[in-house]
CSV table of C-alpha atoms in Angstrom, one decimal:
chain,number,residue,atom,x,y,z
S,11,UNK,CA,-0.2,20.2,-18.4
S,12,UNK,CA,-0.5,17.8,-15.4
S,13,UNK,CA,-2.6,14.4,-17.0
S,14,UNK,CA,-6.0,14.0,-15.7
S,15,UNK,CA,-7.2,11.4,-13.3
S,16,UNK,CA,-9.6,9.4,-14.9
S,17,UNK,CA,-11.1,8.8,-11.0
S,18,UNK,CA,-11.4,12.4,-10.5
S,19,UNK,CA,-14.6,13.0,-10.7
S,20,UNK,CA,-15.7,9.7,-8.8
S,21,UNK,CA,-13.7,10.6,-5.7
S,22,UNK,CA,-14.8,14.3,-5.7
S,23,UNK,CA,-18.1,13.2,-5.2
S,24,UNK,CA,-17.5,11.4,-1.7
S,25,UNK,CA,-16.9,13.9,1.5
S,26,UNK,CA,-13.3,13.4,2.8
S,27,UNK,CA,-11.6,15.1,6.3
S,28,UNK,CA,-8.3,15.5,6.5
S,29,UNK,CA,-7.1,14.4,9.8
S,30,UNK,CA,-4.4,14.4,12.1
S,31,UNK,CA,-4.0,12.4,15.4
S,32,UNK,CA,-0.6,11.9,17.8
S,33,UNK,CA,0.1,8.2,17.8
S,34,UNK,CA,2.7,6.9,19.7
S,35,UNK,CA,4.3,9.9,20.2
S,36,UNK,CA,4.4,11.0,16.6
S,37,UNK,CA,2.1,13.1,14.4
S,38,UNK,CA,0.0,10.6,11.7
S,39,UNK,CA,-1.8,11.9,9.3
S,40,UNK,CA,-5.1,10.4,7.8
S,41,UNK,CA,-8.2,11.2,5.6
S,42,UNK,CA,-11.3,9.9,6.3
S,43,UNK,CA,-13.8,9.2,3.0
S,44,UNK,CA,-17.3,8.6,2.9
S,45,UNK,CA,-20.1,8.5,5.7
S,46,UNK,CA,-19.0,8.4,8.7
S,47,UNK,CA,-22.3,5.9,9.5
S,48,UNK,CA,-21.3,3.7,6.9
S,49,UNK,CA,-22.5,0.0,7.7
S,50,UNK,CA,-18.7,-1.3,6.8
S,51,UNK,CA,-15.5,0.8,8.1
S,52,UNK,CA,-12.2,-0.1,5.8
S,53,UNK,CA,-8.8,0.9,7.0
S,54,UNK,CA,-6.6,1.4,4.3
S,55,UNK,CA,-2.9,0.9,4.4
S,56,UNK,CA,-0.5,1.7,1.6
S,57,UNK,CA,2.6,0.3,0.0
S,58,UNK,CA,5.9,1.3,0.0
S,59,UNK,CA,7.0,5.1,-1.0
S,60,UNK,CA,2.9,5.5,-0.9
S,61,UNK,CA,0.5,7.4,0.7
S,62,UNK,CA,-3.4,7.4,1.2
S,63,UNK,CA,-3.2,9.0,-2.3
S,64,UNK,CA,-2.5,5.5,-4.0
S,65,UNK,CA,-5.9,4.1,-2.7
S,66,UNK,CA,-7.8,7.1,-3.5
S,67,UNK,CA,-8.9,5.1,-7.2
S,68,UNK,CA,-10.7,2.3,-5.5
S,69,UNK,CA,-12.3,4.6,-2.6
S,70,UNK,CA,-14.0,6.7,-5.3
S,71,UNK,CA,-15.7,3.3,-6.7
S,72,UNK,CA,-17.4,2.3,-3.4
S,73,UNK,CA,-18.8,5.7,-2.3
S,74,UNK,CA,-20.9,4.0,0.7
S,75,UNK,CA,-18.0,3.0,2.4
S,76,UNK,CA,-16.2,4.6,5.2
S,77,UNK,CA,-12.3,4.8,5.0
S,78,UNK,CA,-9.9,5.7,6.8
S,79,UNK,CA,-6.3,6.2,4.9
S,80,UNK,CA,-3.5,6.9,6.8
S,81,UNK,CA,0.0,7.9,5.6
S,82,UNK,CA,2.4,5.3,7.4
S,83,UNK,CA,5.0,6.6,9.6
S,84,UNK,CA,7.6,8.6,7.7
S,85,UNK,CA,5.4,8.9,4.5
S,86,UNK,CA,3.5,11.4,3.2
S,87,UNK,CA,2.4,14.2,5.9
S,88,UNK,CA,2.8,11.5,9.0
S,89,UNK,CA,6.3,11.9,10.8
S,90,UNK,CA,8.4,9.0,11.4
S,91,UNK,CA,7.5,6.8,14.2
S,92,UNK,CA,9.1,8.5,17.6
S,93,UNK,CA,11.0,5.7,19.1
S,94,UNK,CA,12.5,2.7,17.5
S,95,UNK,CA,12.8,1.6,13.8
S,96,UNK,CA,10.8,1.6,10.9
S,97,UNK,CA,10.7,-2.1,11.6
S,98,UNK,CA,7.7,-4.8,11.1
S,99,UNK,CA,7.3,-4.7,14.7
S,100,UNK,CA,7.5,-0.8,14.9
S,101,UNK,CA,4.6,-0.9,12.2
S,102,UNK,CA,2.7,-3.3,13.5
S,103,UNK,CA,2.6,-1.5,16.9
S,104,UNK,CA,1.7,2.2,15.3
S,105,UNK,CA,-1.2,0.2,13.0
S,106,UNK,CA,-3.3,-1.2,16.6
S,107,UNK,CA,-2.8,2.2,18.5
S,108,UNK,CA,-4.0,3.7,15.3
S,109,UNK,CA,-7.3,1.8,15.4
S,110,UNK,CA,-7.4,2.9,19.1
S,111,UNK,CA,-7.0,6.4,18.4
S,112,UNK,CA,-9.4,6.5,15.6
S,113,UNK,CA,-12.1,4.3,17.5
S,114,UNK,CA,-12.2,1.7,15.4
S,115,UNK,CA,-10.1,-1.3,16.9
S,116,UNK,CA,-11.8,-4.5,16.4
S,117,UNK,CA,-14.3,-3.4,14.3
S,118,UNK,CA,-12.8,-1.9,10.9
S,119,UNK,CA,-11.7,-4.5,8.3
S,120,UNK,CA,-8.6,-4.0,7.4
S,121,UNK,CA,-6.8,-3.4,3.8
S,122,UNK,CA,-3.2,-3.6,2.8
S,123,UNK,CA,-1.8,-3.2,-0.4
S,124,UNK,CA,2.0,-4.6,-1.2
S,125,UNK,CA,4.2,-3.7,1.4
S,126,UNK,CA,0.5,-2.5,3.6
S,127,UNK,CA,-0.5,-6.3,2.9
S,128,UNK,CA,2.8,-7.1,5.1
S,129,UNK,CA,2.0,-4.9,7.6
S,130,UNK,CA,-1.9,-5.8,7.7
S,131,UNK,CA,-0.7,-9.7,7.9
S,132,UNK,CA,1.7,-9.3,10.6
S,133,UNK,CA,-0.7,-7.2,12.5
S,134,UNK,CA,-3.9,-9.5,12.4
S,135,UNK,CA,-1.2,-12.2,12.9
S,136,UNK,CA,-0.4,-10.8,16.4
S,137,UNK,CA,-3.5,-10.7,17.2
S,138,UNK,CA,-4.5,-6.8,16.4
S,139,UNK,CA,-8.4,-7.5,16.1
S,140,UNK,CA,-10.3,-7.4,12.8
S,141,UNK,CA,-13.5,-8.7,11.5
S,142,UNK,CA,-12.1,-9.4,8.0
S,143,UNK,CA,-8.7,-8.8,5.8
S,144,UNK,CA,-8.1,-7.4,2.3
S,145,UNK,CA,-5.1,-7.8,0.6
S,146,UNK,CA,-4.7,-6.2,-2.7
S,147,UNK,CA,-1.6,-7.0,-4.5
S,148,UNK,CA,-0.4,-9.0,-1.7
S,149,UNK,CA,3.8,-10.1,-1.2
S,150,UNK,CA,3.1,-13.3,-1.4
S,151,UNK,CA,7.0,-14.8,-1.6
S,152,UNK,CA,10.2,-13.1,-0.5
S,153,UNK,CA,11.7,-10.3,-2.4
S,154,UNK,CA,15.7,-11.5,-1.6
S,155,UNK,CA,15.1,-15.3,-3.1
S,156,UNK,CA,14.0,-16.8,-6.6
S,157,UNK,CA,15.4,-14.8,-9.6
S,158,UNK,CA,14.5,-11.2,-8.7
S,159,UNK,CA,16.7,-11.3,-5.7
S,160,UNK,CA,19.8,-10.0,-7.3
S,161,UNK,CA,17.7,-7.0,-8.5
S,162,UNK,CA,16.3,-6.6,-4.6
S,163,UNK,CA,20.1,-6.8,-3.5
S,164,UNK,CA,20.7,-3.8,-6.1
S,165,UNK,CA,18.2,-1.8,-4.7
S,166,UNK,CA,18.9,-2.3,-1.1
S,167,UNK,CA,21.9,-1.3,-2.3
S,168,UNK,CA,20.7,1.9,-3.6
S,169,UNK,CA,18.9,2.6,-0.5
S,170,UNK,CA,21.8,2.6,2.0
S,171,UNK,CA,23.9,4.7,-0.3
S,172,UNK,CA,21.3,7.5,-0.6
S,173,UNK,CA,21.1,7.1,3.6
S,174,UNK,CA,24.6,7.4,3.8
S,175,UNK,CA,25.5,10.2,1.0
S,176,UNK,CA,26.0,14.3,2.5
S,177,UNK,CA,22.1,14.9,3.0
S,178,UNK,CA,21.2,17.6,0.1
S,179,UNK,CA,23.3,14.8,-2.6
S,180,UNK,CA,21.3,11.9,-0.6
S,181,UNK,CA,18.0,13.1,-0.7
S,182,UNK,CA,18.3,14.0,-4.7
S,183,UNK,CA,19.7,10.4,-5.3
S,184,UNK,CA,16.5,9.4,-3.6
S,185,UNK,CA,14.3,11.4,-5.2
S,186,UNK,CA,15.3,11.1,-8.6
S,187,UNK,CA,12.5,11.3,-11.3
S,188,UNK,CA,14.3,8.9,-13.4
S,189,UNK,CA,14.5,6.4,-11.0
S,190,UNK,CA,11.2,6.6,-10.3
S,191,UNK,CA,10.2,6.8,-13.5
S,192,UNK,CA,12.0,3.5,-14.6
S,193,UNK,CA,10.0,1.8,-11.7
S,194,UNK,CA,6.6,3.2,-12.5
S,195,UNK,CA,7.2,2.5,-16.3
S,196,UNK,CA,8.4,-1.3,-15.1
S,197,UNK,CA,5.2,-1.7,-13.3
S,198,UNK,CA,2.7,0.1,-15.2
S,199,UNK,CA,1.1,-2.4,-17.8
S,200,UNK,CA,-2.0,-0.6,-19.3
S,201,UNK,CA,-1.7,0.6,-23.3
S,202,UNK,CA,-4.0,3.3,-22.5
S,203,UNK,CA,-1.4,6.1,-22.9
S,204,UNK,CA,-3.1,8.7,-20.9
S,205,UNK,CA,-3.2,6.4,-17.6
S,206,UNK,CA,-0.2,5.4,-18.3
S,207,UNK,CA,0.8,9.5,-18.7
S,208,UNK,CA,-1.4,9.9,-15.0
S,209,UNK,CA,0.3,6.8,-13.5
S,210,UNK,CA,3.7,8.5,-14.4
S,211,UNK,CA,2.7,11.4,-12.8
S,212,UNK,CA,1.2,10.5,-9.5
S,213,UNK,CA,4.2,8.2,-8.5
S,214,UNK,CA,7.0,11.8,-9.4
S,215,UNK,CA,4.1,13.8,-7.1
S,216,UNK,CA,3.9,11.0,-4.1
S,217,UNK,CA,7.0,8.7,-4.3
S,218,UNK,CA,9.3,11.4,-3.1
S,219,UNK,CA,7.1,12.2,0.2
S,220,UNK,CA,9.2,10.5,2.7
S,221,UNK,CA,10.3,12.1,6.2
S,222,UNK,CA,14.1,11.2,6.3
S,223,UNK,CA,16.3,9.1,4.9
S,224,UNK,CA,17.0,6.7,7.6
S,225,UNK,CA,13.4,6.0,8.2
S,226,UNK,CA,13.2,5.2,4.0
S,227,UNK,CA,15.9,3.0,4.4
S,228,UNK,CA,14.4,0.8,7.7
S,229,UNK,CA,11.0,1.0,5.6
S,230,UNK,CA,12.6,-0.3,2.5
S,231,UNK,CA,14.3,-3.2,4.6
S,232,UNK,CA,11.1,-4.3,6.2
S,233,UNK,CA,9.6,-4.3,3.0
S,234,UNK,CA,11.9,-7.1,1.3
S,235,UNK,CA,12.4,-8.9,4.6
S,236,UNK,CA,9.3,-10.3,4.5
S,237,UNK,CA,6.2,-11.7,2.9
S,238,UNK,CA,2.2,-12.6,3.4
S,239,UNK,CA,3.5,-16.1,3.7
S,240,UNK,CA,4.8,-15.6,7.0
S,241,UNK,CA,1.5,-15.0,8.8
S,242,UNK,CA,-0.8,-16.5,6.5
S,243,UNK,CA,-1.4,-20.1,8.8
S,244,UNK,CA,-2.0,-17.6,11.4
S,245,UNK,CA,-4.9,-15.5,10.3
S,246,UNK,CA,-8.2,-17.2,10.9
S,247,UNK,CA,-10.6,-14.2,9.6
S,248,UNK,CA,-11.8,-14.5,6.3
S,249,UNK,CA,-9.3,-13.3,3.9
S,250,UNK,CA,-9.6,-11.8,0.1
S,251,UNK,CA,-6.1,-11.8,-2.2
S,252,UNK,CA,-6.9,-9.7,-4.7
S,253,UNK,CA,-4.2,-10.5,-7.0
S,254,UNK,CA,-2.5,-9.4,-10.4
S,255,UNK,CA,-2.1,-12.0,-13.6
S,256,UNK,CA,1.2,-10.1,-14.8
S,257,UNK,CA,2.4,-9.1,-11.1
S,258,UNK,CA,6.3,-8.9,-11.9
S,259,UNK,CA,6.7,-8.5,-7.9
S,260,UNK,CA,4.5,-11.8,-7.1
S,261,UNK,CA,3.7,-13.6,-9.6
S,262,UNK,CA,-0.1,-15.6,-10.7
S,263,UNK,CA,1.2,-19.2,-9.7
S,264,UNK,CA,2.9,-17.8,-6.3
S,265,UNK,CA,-0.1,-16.7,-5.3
S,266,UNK,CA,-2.0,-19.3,-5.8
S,267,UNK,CA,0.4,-21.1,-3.5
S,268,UNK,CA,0.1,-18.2,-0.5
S,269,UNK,CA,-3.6,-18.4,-1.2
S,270,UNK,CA,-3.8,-22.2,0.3
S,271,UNK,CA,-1.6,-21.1,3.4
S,272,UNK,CA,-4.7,-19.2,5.1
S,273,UNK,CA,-7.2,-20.8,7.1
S,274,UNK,CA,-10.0,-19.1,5.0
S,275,UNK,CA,-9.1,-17.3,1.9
S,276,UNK,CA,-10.4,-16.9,-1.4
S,277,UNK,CA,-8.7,-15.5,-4.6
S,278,UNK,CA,-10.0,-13.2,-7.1
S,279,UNK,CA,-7.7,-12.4,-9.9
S,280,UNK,CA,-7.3,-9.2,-12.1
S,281,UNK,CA,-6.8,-9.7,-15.2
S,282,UNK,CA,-4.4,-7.6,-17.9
S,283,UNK,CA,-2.6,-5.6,-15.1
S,284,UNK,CA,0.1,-5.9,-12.8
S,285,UNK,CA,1.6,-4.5,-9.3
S,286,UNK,CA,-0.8,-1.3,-9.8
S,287,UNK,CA,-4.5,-2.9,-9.8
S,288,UNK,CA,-4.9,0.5,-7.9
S,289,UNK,CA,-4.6,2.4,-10.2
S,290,UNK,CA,-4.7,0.5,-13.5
S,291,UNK,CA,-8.2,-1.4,-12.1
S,292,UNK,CA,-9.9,-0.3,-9.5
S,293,UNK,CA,-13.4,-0.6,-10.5
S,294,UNK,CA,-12.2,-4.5,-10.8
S,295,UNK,CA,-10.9,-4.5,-7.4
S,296,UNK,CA,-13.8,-2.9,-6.1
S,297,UNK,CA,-16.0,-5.3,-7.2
S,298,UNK,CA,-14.4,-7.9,-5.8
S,299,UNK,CA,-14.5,-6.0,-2.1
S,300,UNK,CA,-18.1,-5.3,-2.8
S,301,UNK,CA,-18.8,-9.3,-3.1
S,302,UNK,CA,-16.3,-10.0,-0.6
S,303,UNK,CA,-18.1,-7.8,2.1
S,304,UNK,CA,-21.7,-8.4,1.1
C-alpha cells in the first residue's frame, strides 16, 4: 500500500490544468495551480531527475498563488529539447521562450530549486526578465571541487555508462530502485517514518521519468558543471536563498558565502532538513516566500 502524502489534501484543494504547449520545437508539458488572476504569478522549475511533482508540497501551502510548473526538457511528460544539447545555454533558451509562450515573460517571479536554481540564475543572469528570484535549495559551490568531488566523478561516471550500455540494459542501470533509493535515503533527513516512507516513494514514481538517455546524461553534466555562484554578481533583482542547515549537497557556511555574492539577497534558513525542504518542509519554505513577496 502506496504511503500517503501528508500534502494531499492541501493540494487537492487548489484547481490545477494540465497543459501542453510546443516550445522550441518540442512538446513541454506544464500544470498550472491556483487562480489564474492571482496578484503574484511563480514559475516553478525543478531539479534534476524532477518534475513539477517535486514542487507540488509548497504549491499546496500558498493556495492564492498562481504557478506554473513545467517538466524541463527531457523530464517528466516534456520531450527533450529539439535541437542542440541538454546544455545550460539549451535551458536557459527553452526557460525565456517558455515565459513567452505562456504569457508571462517579464512579469512571473521566477523559482528554481537545485539544479532549477542553476537554470533560473543563468537565465535572469542573461538577462531573461523577472521581477524577483527564488531559489530554494540553491547549488551554491561546484559539485566537481571540495571533498564531494570524487563522489560527483563516480556518478558522472555512472551516467555515461548507462548512456553507452545496449539500450533495454542501459535504461534498467538507470532506473534502478536501489540506486535511487540509496540517494533518496542519503538525502532524506526527517525521523518521521511515514515521510520518510512517502519521500521513498515519490522519488521510485518520478526519478525514472526521463526521455532518453543521452539527454539524462547532458542534463546530469550541466547540473555538476555549474553553480549559483556563477551568476550571482549578476542578478540585480531581489533574491531569496532559501537554504537547508544539513544540506549534504551545499552546505550552511557555503551558502552564506553565495548569499553575499548577489547584489540584493537575503537568506532564510530551514532548520532540521536537508537537500529536500520540498518535501521535508514546505510549510517553512512557504513562509518564507509569503514574507519574501508581501
Amino acid at each position: 500500500m502506496a504511503a500517503p502524502s501528508p500534502y494531499a489534501a492541501d493540494l487537492a484543494r487548489i484547481s490545477s490544468v494540465d497543459r501542453t504547449s510546443e516550445v522550441l520545437g518540442a512538446r513541454t508539458h506544464w500544470v498550472e495551480y491556483g487562480p489564474v488572476d492571482a496578484e503574484r504569478t511563480l514559475v516553478l522549475v525543478h531539479g534534476f531527475r524532477g518534475d513539477h511533482h517535486g514542487l507540488g508540497p509548497v504549491v499546496a501551502q500558498l493556495p492564492h498563488v498562481r504557478f506554473i510548473a513545467p517538466d524541463l526538457p527531457g523530464f517528466g511528460a516534456s520531450a527533450p529539447l529539439a535541437a542542440g544539447a541538454h546544455d545550460l545555454a539549451g535551458y536557459t533558451a527553452w526557460l525565456e521562450a517558455f515565459l513567452r509562450t505562456t504569457g508571462v515573460h517579464g512579469t512571473a517571479v521566477l523559482l528554481g530549486h537545485s539544479f532549477g536554481s542553476i537554470v533560473v540564475a543563468a537565465a535572469v543572469a542573461s538577462g531573461v526578465p523577472t521581477p524577483r528570484v527564488i531559489l530554494v535549495n540553491p547549488i551554491g559551490q561546484n559539485a566537481l571541487a571540495g571533498p564531494r568531488g570524487v563522489l560527483t566523478r563516480l556518478a558522472v561516471g555512472f551516467y555515461r555508462v548507462g548512456a553507452a550500455l545496449p539500450e533495454k540494459l542501459g535504461f534498467a542501470v538507470l532506473r534502478s530502485r536501489l540506486v535511487t533509493r540509496i540517494m533518496s535515503v542519503t538525502m532524506a533527513k526527517t525521523d518521521d517514518k511515514a515521510l520518510r516512507r512517502w519521500i521513498h516513494e515519490e522519488h521510485d514514481r518520478y526519478f525514472s521519468a526521463f526521455a532518453t538517455r543521452q539527454s539524462l546524461l547532458e542534463a546530469f553534466r550541466t547540473s555538476v558543471s555549474h553553480d549559483v555562484s556563477e551568476f550571482a554578481a549578476s542578478i540585480h533583482q531581489q533574491t531569496l536563498l532559501v537554504v537547508a542547515d544539513h544540506d549534504d549537497i551545499t552546505p550552511l557556511e557555503a551558502q552564506r558565502r553565495l548569499v553575499t555574492m548577489f547584489p540584493d539577497a537575503e537568506l532564510a534558513v530551514i532548520e532540521g532538513v536537508g537537500h529536500l525542504i520540498h518535501y521535508e518542509k514546505p510549510v517553512e519554505a512557504a513562509a518564507a516566500i509569503e514574507t519574501f513577496l508581501s
